[in-house]
Short mmCIF file of C-alpha atoms in Angstrom, two decimals:
data_model
loop_
_atom_site.label_atom_id
_atom_site.label_comp_id
_atom_site.label_asym_id
_atom_site.label_seq_id
_atom_site.Cartn_x
_atom_site.Cartn_y
_atom_site.Cartn_z
CA UNK A 1 -198.25 -36.88 143.20
CA UNK A 2 -195.30 -36.88 140.96
CA UNK A 3 -194.45 -33.94 138.95
CA UNK A 4 -192.80 -34.25 135.66
CA UNK A 5 -190.34 -32.37 133.18
CA UNK A 6 -191.41 -33.49 129.80
CA UNK A 7 -188.89 -31.64 127.93
CA UNK A 8 -186.22 -28.64 128.47
CA UNK A 9 -185.02 -26.91 125.73
CA UNK A 10 -182.65 -23.50 125.17
CA UNK A 11 -182.26 -20.70 122.63
CA UNK A 12 -179.95 -17.87 121.95
CA UNK A 13 -179.65 -14.99 120.01
CA UNK A 14 -177.64 -15.58 116.24
CA UNK A 15 -175.25 -12.91 117.48
CA UNK A 16 -172.00 -14.29 118.82
CA UNK A 17 -169.43 -12.58 120.67
CA UNK A 18 -165.91 -13.68 121.37
CA UNK A 19 -164.80 -12.77 124.47
CA UNK A 20 -160.94 -11.60 123.49
CA UNK A 21 -162.24 -9.47 121.42
CA UNK A 22 -164.96 -7.79 123.46
CA UNK A 23 -162.33 -7.75 125.81
CA UNK A 24 -160.22 -5.55 123.39
CA UNK A 25 -163.15 -3.41 122.86
CA UNK A 26 -163.83 -2.35 126.32
CA UNK A 27 -160.39 -2.10 127.14
CA UNK A 28 -159.72 0.62 124.35
CA UNK A 29 -162.70 2.85 125.68
CA UNK A 30 -161.60 6.33 126.60
CA UNK A 31 -162.19 7.66 130.13
CA UNK A 32 -160.60 4.30 131.59
CA UNK A 33 -158.89 4.51 134.24
CA UNK A 34 -155.28 2.81 134.80
CA UNK A 35 -157.23 0.54 137.45
CA UNK A 36 -159.89 0.22 135.24
CA UNK A 37 -158.33 -0.64 132.16
CA UNK A 38 -156.30 -3.54 134.48
CA UNK A 39 -159.73 -4.72 135.75
CA UNK A 40 -161.20 -5.07 132.37
CA UNK A 41 -158.43 -7.51 130.84
CA UNK A 42 -158.67 -9.30 134.54
CA UNK A 43 -162.25 -9.62 134.58
CA UNK A 44 -162.63 -10.82 130.94
CA UNK A 45 -159.58 -12.97 130.64
CA UNK A 46 -160.29 -14.63 134.60
CA UNK A 47 -164.05 -15.38 133.51
CA UNK A 48 -163.17 -18.67 132.22
CA UNK A 49 -165.93 -17.92 129.00
CA UNK A 50 -164.92 -17.91 125.23
CA UNK A 51 -168.11 -17.41 123.80
CA UNK A 52 -171.29 -15.48 124.35
CA UNK A 53 -174.68 -14.62 122.41
CA UNK A 54 -176.32 -10.65 122.53
CA UNK A 55 -179.58 -9.96 120.57
CA UNK A 56 -177.64 -6.74 119.95
CA UNK A 57 -176.40 -7.39 116.40
CA UNK A 58 -174.41 -3.96 116.09
CA UNK A 59 -172.07 -5.25 118.45
CA UNK A 60 -170.33 -7.53 115.32
CA UNK A 61 -167.98 -6.39 112.72
CA UNK A 62 -170.32 -7.72 110.55
CA UNK A 63 -173.13 -5.29 111.19
CA UNK A 64 -173.40 -1.78 110.28
CA UNK A 65 -175.59 0.56 111.15
CA UNK A 66 -176.35 4.39 110.15
CA UNK A 67 -177.25 5.07 113.82
CA UNK A 68 -175.69 3.31 116.15
CA UNK A 69 -177.10 2.59 119.65
CA UNK A 70 -174.83 0.63 121.31
CA UNK A 71 -171.41 0.31 119.32
CA UNK A 72 -170.17 3.02 117.24
CA UNK A 73 -167.57 1.01 114.92
CA UNK A 74 -166.25 3.95 112.95
CA UNK A 75 -164.92 5.50 116.35
CA UNK A 76 -164.45 2.39 118.29
CA UNK A 77 -166.75 3.78 120.98
CA UNK A 78 -169.36 1.69 123.27
CA UNK A 79 -172.13 4.19 123.79
CA UNK A 80 -174.58 4.80 126.54
CA UNK A 81 -178.66 4.60 125.37
CA UNK A 82 -181.28 5.34 127.68
CA UNK A 83 -183.04 2.59 129.76
CA UNK A 84 -186.01 3.33 127.09
CA UNK A 85 -184.42 2.25 124.34
CA UNK A 86 -182.75 -0.57 125.70
CA UNK A 87 -186.10 -1.62 127.15
CA UNK A 88 -187.58 -1.07 123.77
CA UNK A 89 -185.28 -3.67 122.04
CA UNK A 90 -185.96 -6.06 125.05
CA UNK A 91 -189.75 -6.08 123.86
CA UNK A 92 -189.06 -6.85 120.49
CA UNK A 93 -186.14 -9.34 120.96
CA UNK A 94 -186.96 -10.80 124.02
CA UNK A 95 -190.12 -11.80 122.94
CA UNK A 96 -188.06 -13.88 119.78
CA UNK A 97 -186.74 -16.09 122.28
CA UNK A 98 -189.37 -16.30 124.61
CA UNK A 99 -191.37 -17.77 121.62
CA UNK A 100 -188.79 -20.01 120.05
CA UNK A 101 -187.82 -21.66 123.38
CA UNK A 102 -191.64 -22.36 124.23
CA UNK A 103 -192.08 -23.96 120.82
CA UNK A 104 -189.14 -25.85 121.04
CA UNK A 105 -190.17 -26.92 124.43
CA UNK A 106 -193.70 -27.93 123.53
CA UNK A 107 -192.61 -29.93 119.97
CA UNK A 108 -190.37 -31.97 122.05
CA UNK A 109 -193.32 -32.89 124.39
CA UNK A 110 -195.71 -34.61 121.64
CA UNK A 111 -197.56 -36.74 123.99
CA UNK A 112 -199.34 -33.00 125.10
CA UNK A 113 -201.12 -31.01 122.51
CA UNK A 114 -200.75 -27.05 122.49
CA UNK A 115 -204.31 -26.62 124.10
CA UNK A 116 -203.45 -29.40 126.75
CA UNK A 117 -201.38 -26.53 128.33
CA UNK A 118 -203.02 -25.02 131.38
CA UNK A 119 -200.33 -22.76 132.74
CA UNK A 120 -198.23 -20.75 131.71
CA UNK A 121 -194.81 -19.30 133.63
CA UNK A 122 -192.40 -16.38 131.95
CA UNK A 123 -189.13 -15.27 133.82
CA UNK A 124 -187.03 -12.19 133.01
CA UNK A 125 -184.91 -9.48 134.88
CA UNK A 126 -183.71 -7.67 131.77
CA UNK A 127 -186.58 -5.83 130.89
CA UNK A 128 -190.39 -5.37 131.19
CA UNK A 129 -193.64 -4.76 128.65
CA UNK A 130 -197.41 -5.15 128.80
CA UNK A 131 -198.79 -7.04 127.40
CA UNK A 132 -195.85 -9.18 128.36
CA UNK A 133 -194.07 -11.98 127.05
CA UNK A 134 -196.81 -13.92 128.72
CA UNK A 135 -199.54 -12.68 126.46
CA UNK A 136 -196.95 -12.87 123.36
CA UNK A 137 -196.78 -16.95 124.00
CA UNK A 138 -199.94 -17.51 123.77
CA UNK A 139 -200.56 -15.26 120.99
CA UNK A 140 -197.55 -16.34 118.68
CA UNK A 141 -197.99 -20.60 119.70
CA UNK A 142 -201.90 -20.47 119.60
CA UNK A 143 -202.28 -22.08 123.01
CA UNK A 144 -205.39 -21.71 124.94
CA UNK A 145 -206.34 -17.86 125.55
CA UNK A 146 -207.71 -19.41 128.71
CA UNK A 147 -204.16 -20.25 129.85
CA UNK A 148 -203.20 -19.01 133.33
CA UNK A 149 -200.80 -16.75 132.98
CA UNK A 150 -198.01 -15.55 135.26
CA UNK A 151 -194.70 -13.73 135.14
CA UNK A 152 -191.80 -13.30 137.81
CA UNK A 153 -189.92 -10.31 137.12
CA UNK A 154 -186.62 -9.10 137.95
CA UNK A 155 -185.66 -11.86 140.73
CA UNK A 156 -182.33 -12.04 138.85
CA UNK A 157 -180.17 -15.38 138.18
CA UNK A 158 -182.37 -17.82 140.86
CA UNK A 159 -185.42 -17.27 139.23
CA UNK A 160 -186.14 -20.68 137.59
CA UNK A 161 -186.31 -22.23 140.77
CA UNK A 162 -189.58 -20.26 142.02
CA UNK A 163 -190.81 -21.13 138.59
CA UNK A 164 -190.41 -24.44 138.59
CA UNK A 165 -191.77 -24.80 142.22
CA UNK A 166 -195.06 -22.96 141.04
CA UNK A 167 -195.22 -25.33 138.34
CA UNK A 168 -195.20 -28.54 140.61
CA UNK A 169 -197.85 -27.02 143.22
CA UNK A 170 -199.72 -26.53 140.11
CA UNK A 171 -199.55 -29.92 139.21
CA UNK A 172 -200.23 -31.30 142.87
CA UNK A 173 -203.37 -29.08 142.83
CA UNK A 174 -204.51 -30.56 139.35
CA UNK A 175 -203.35 -33.67 138.25
CA UNK A 176 -204.33 -32.91 134.62
CA UNK A 177 -202.20 -29.68 134.69
CA UNK A 178 -199.69 -29.05 132.30
CA UNK A 179 -197.33 -26.20 132.92
CA UNK A 180 -194.58 -24.33 130.44
CA UNK A 181 -192.33 -22.47 132.28
CA UNK A 182 -190.04 -20.27 129.89
CA UNK A 183 -187.00 -17.82 131.15
CA UNK A 184 -185.61 -15.38 128.74
CA UNK A 185 -183.13 -12.65 129.28
CA UNK A 186 -181.19 -10.06 127.27
CA UNK A 187 -178.45 -8.97 129.81
CA UNK A 188 -176.19 -7.57 126.99
CA UNK A 189 -178.58 -4.69 126.15
CA UNK A 190 -177.54 -3.12 129.62
CA UNK A 191 -173.56 -2.96 128.50
CA UNK A 192 -172.05 0.24 129.62
CA UNK A 193 -168.29 1.27 129.70
CA UNK A 194 -167.38 2.10 133.39
CA UNK A 195 -164.54 2.37 135.99
CA UNK A 196 -166.70 0.68 138.37
CA UNK A 197 -165.55 -2.61 138.99
CA UNK A 198 -169.43 -4.07 139.45
CA UNK A 199 -170.01 -2.77 135.81
CA UNK A 200 -166.77 -4.09 134.54
CA UNK A 201 -167.30 -7.69 135.93
CA UNK A 202 -170.79 -7.79 134.67
CA UNK A 203 -169.37 -6.75 131.07
CA UNK A 204 -167.32 -9.78 131.23
CA UNK A 205 -169.54 -12.08 132.38
CA UNK A 206 -173.48 -11.77 131.64
CA UNK A 207 -174.81 -12.64 127.85
CA UNK A 208 -178.53 -13.40 126.60
CA UNK A 209 -180.50 -16.51 126.05
CA UNK A 210 -183.65 -18.11 126.65
CA UNK A 211 -184.88 -21.81 128.37
CA UNK A 212 -188.17 -23.71 128.53
CA UNK A 213 -189.75 -26.82 130.22
CA UNK A 214 -192.96 -28.40 130.13
CA UNK A 215 -194.15 -29.91 133.62
CA UNK A 216 -196.92 -32.03 134.24
CA UNK A 217 -198.02 -34.78 136.75
CA UNK A 218 -200.25 -36.67 133.78
CA UNK A 219 -199.65 -40.14 134.15
CA UNK A 220 -199.38 -40.31 130.29
CA UNK A 221 -196.14 -38.53 130.34
CA UNK A 222 -194.24 -40.54 132.76
CA UNK A 223 -192.93 -42.97 130.67
CA UNK A 224 -191.23 -40.32 128.30
CA UNK A 225 -190.26 -37.87 130.94
CA UNK A 226 -186.80 -36.39 131.24
CA UNK A 227 -186.86 -35.97 135.23
CA UNK A 228 -188.86 -35.67 138.29
CA UNK A 229 -189.13 -32.57 140.54
CA UNK A 230 -188.73 -33.67 143.70
CA UNK A 231 -187.87 -31.09 146.52
CA UNK A 232 -187.33 -27.33 146.76
CA UNK A 233 -185.56 -24.85 149.13
CA UNK A 234 -184.87 -21.35 149.60
CA UNK A 235 -182.33 -20.19 152.22
CA UNK A 236 -181.48 -16.53 153.02
CA UNK A 237 -178.07 -15.95 153.77
CA UNK A 238 -177.21 -13.92 156.75
CA UNK A 239 -175.07 -11.50 155.29
CA UNK A 240 -174.49 -10.19 151.68
CA UNK A 241 -177.65 -8.12 151.17
CA UNK A 242 -175.58 -5.54 149.83
CA UNK A 243 -173.22 -7.55 147.66
CA UNK A 244 -175.25 -8.62 144.95
CA UNK A 245 -178.46 -6.37 143.82
CA UNK A 246 -180.15 -5.31 140.32
CA UNK A 247 -180.94 -1.65 140.01
CA UNK A 248 -182.88 0.22 136.91
CA UNK A 249 -180.75 3.45 136.25
CA UNK A 250 -181.52 5.89 133.64
CA UNK A 251 -179.09 4.42 131.58
CA UNK A 252 -179.89 0.58 131.77
CA UNK A 253 -180.36 -1.43 134.55
CA UNK A 254 -177.25 -1.50 136.91
CA UNK A 255 -175.27 -4.65 138.79
CA UNK A 256 -174.40 -4.80 142.22
CA UNK A 257 -171.98 -7.91 142.25
CA UNK A 258 -169.43 -7.49 145.06
CA UNK A 259 -166.53 -9.27 144.77
CA UNK A 260 -167.42 -10.97 148.13
CA UNK A 261 -169.94 -12.83 146.66
CA UNK A 262 -167.95 -16.02 146.28
CA UNK A 263 -166.60 -15.84 149.78
CA UNK A 264 -170.42 -15.51 151.34
CA UNK A 265 -171.28 -18.83 149.17
CA UNK A 266 -168.32 -20.45 149.99
CA UNK A 267 -168.92 -19.74 153.90
CA UNK A 268 -172.77 -20.76 153.63
CA UNK A 269 -173.45 -23.66 150.83
CA UNK A 270 -173.08 -25.91 153.15
CA UNK A 271 -176.06 -24.45 155.47
CA UNK A 272 -178.24 -23.94 152.29
CA UNK A 273 -177.91 -27.36 151.12
CA UNK A 274 -178.95 -28.72 154.75
CA UNK A 275 -182.55 -28.23 154.79
CA UNK A 276 -182.87 -29.68 151.34
CA UNK A 277 -181.02 -32.82 151.63
CA UNK A 278 -183.07 -33.36 155.08
CA UNK A 279 -186.00 -34.00 152.99
CA UNK A 280 -184.26 -37.44 152.06
CA UNK A 281 -181.97 -38.14 155.23
CA UNK A 282 -180.46 -41.30 153.67
CA UNK A 283 -178.80 -39.06 151.44
CA UNK A 284 -178.22 -36.20 153.72
CA UNK A 285 -175.88 -38.88 155.54
CA UNK A 286 -173.89 -39.82 152.32
CA UNK A 287 -170.98 -37.34 151.28
CA UNK A 288 -171.78 -34.78 148.35
CA UNK A 289 -170.36 -36.53 145.99
CA UNK A 290 -172.34 -39.58 146.26
CA UNK A 291 -175.11 -37.25 144.38
CA UNK A 292 -174.01 -38.24 140.71
CA UNK A 293 -175.21 -35.20 138.80
CA UNK A 294 -174.85 -31.45 140.23
CA UNK A 295 -176.44 -28.50 137.77
CA UNK A 296 -175.07 -25.47 139.45
CA UNK A 297 -175.74 -21.68 138.19
CA UNK A 298 -172.27 -20.56 136.97
CA UNK A 299 -172.37 -17.16 138.49
CA UNK A 300 -168.82 -17.04 137.58
CA UNK A 301 -165.68 -19.16 137.70
CA UNK A 302 -164.68 -18.26 140.92
CA UNK A 303 -168.24 -18.91 142.51
CA UNK A 304 -167.95 -22.63 140.76
CA UNK A 305 -164.53 -22.83 142.17
CA UNK A 306 -165.95 -22.11 145.87
CA UNK A 307 -168.40 -24.73 145.05
CA UNK A 308 -166.72 -27.56 144.01
CA UNK A 309 -163.93 -26.93 147.01
CA UNK A 310 -166.29 -26.50 149.78
CA UNK A 311 -168.68 -29.36 149.15
CA UNK A 312 -165.65 -31.64 147.54
CA UNK A 313 -166.88 -32.29 144.11
CA UNK A 314 -165.17 -33.94 141.20
CA UNK A 315 -164.02 -32.29 138.37
CA UNK A 316 -166.66 -34.50 136.16
CA UNK A 317 -169.35 -33.17 138.62
CA UNK A 318 -168.28 -29.52 137.53
CA UNK A 319 -168.51 -30.02 133.66
CA UNK A 320 -171.69 -29.10 133.24
CA UNK A 321 -171.92 -25.80 135.04
CA UNK A 322 -168.01 -25.01 133.32
CA UNK A 323 -168.77 -25.86 129.85
CA UNK A 324 -172.29 -23.70 130.02
CA UNK A 325 -170.00 -21.06 131.40
CA UNK A 326 -167.48 -21.16 128.75
CA UNK A 327 -169.66 -21.43 126.02
CA UNK A 328 -172.76 -19.29 126.93
CA UNK A 329 -171.91 -16.89 129.69
CA UNK A 330 -173.78 -16.32 133.05
CA UNK A 331 -177.29 -15.49 131.36
CA UNK A 332 -179.03 -15.26 134.59
CA UNK A 333 -182.14 -16.77 135.35
CA UNK A 334 -182.01 -19.27 132.42
CA UNK A 335 -178.35 -20.15 132.62
CA UNK A 336 -179.28 -22.94 135.37
CA UNK A 337 -181.48 -24.74 132.93
CA UNK A 338 -179.06 -24.79 130.27
CA UNK A 339 -176.68 -26.84 132.94
CA UNK A 340 -179.79 -28.96 133.58
CA UNK A 341 -179.85 -29.60 129.85
CA UNK A 342 -176.30 -30.30 129.77
CA UNK A 343 -176.92 -33.10 132.60
CA UNK A 344 -179.79 -34.95 130.88
CA UNK A 345 -177.84 -35.28 127.81
CA UNK A 346 -175.27 -36.84 129.44
CA UNK A 347 -175.85 -40.83 129.09
CA UNK A 348 -177.40 -42.92 131.55
CA UNK A 349 -174.88 -44.75 133.94
CA UNK A 350 -175.22 -48.67 132.93
CA UNK A 351 -176.83 -50.91 135.50
CA UNK A 352 -178.65 -47.75 136.92
CA UNK A 353 -182.17 -48.41 138.22
CA UNK A 354 -184.74 -45.76 139.48
CA UNK A 355 -183.05 -43.29 137.87
CA UNK A 356 -179.94 -40.75 138.62
CA UNK A 357 -180.32 -38.10 141.47
CA UNK A 358 -179.05 -34.22 140.25
CA UNK A 359 -178.74 -31.75 142.84
CA UNK A 360 -178.95 -28.08 141.73
CA UNK A 361 -178.78 -24.65 142.77
CA UNK A 362 -178.69 -20.98 141.90
CA UNK A 363 -177.71 -18.00 143.59
CA UNK A 364 -179.03 -14.37 143.47
CA UNK A 365 -179.90 -11.21 145.00
CA UNK A 366 -180.15 -11.07 148.35
CA UNK A 367 -178.24 -13.28 148.91
CA UNK A 368 -180.70 -15.64 147.92
CA UNK A 369 -179.78 -19.44 147.66
CA UNK A 370 -182.31 -21.67 145.60
CA UNK A 371 -181.77 -25.28 145.79
CA UNK A 372 -183.39 -28.60 143.83
CA UNK A 373 -183.27 -31.88 144.21
CA UNK A 374 -184.28 -34.23 141.05
CA UNK A 375 -184.29 -37.45 139.56
CA UNK A 376 -182.90 -37.80 135.73
CA UNK A 377 -185.15 -40.68 134.29
CA UNK A 378 -183.64 -40.72 130.87
CA UNK A 379 -181.00 -39.20 128.60
CA UNK A 380 -182.69 -36.43 126.95
CA UNK A 381 -181.72 -35.99 122.87
CA UNK A 382 -178.69 -33.61 122.20
CA UNK A 383 -178.77 -31.27 119.57
CA UNK A 384 -181.95 -29.72 120.17
CA UNK A 385 -181.98 -25.82 121.05
CA UNK A 386 -179.59 -23.17 121.86
CA UNK A 387 -177.12 -22.89 119.24
CA UNK A 388 -178.64 -20.93 116.56
CA UNK A 389 -178.14 -21.87 112.90
CA UNK A 390 -175.36 -19.11 112.18
CA UNK A 391 -173.07 -20.96 114.87
CA UNK A 392 -171.64 -24.14 115.87
CA UNK A 393 -171.52 -26.31 118.80
CA UNK A 394 -167.58 -26.05 119.08
CA UNK A 395 -167.70 -22.01 120.11
CA UNK A 396 -166.98 -21.02 116.69
CA UNK A 397 -168.82 -18.58 114.32
CA UNK A 398 -168.63 -17.70 110.82
CA UNK A 399 -168.37 -14.17 111.56
CA UNK A 400 -166.20 -13.63 114.48
CA UNK A 401 -167.94 -11.03 117.12
CA UNK A 402 -165.86 -7.43 117.70
CA UNK A 403 -167.57 -6.10 120.52
CA UNK A 404 -169.21 -7.32 124.01
CA UNK A 405 -172.26 -7.84 126.31
CA UNK A 406 -173.68 -6.62 129.76
CA UNK A 407 -174.14 -5.89 132.79
CA UNK A 408 -177.35 -7.49 134.03
CA UNK A 409 -178.24 -10.10 136.55
#
């Protein structure tokens, strides 16, 4: 039985951060050592990011607060709120993104009614509350209160894949199932100034965003579907357990992002792809470039560089991942869905029959490599989702941001 993705939509908060201005704020913090200051400039400038989005409005020069919690504009100091303060904001602001992305995905799947949704899978690793985002989505959107709800928490950047895989399994078990999958991450809540290289790298990379998809095997969805979910695989690399992690501290969540991660991926990416491509031996026998589309989670520029080099992919095949990194940063679990949406918005090549194949992958704590093989059936409508009304698609915002983002996973 074929599981179809009927829609894939994205959402980001209204507040845009400009990378160069964020760098200057972090570099000006007292207490930075000479090495820390040098790392801030190196990490921010080398991240291949121009803009990102945050749910923390006070991180812009257009916002004023009598009681700043993250950034005191008068003194120029980045503050260090408790985990409770950060998580309270998550409960409020993440709900908005979960609902916004979900609503957009449901509106983009007109062949399904709200009450047709049988399963809901929510994903996040940047905060916790209960009743959780699954409950909030059901209530806010008016879904059937008997919908089966599941929340995948604290998995990290690869979590969209287990969510999509679960959606496919639900559809295989029940041919009338219709599954709403939504990932929302507020990584910028966990920003901090530090001399720690992992915290600095996190602050240079991570951002906020959400993405939602509707998955079903109903035959009436076939003609309008965007893609099929063909195969998934999970691989744990033999090394790297301590190189990427995501822990809860007293002042926010703490990222461990060792600089050896790109080398681990470089050494093990071919092996991680083998079980996925083995599902279709005729595809496994071809060079990697024969798969037209690659939706790679942009964990960072060096990770994309290593994947491209090891698999001998073309510059064009890396455009979706590099574009999302440049304009949105790393939004943890939601990011690979942004990349996949970028792929879907590209025109179908003339003369293509039976769809275009997509190989997708994401990396997270463990070190875990999640891979997926999909078939693009048609071109998605461009222009929906992601960029809020206060911004434009060329990466510019009416009011430039003065501060910066995160240390999340």
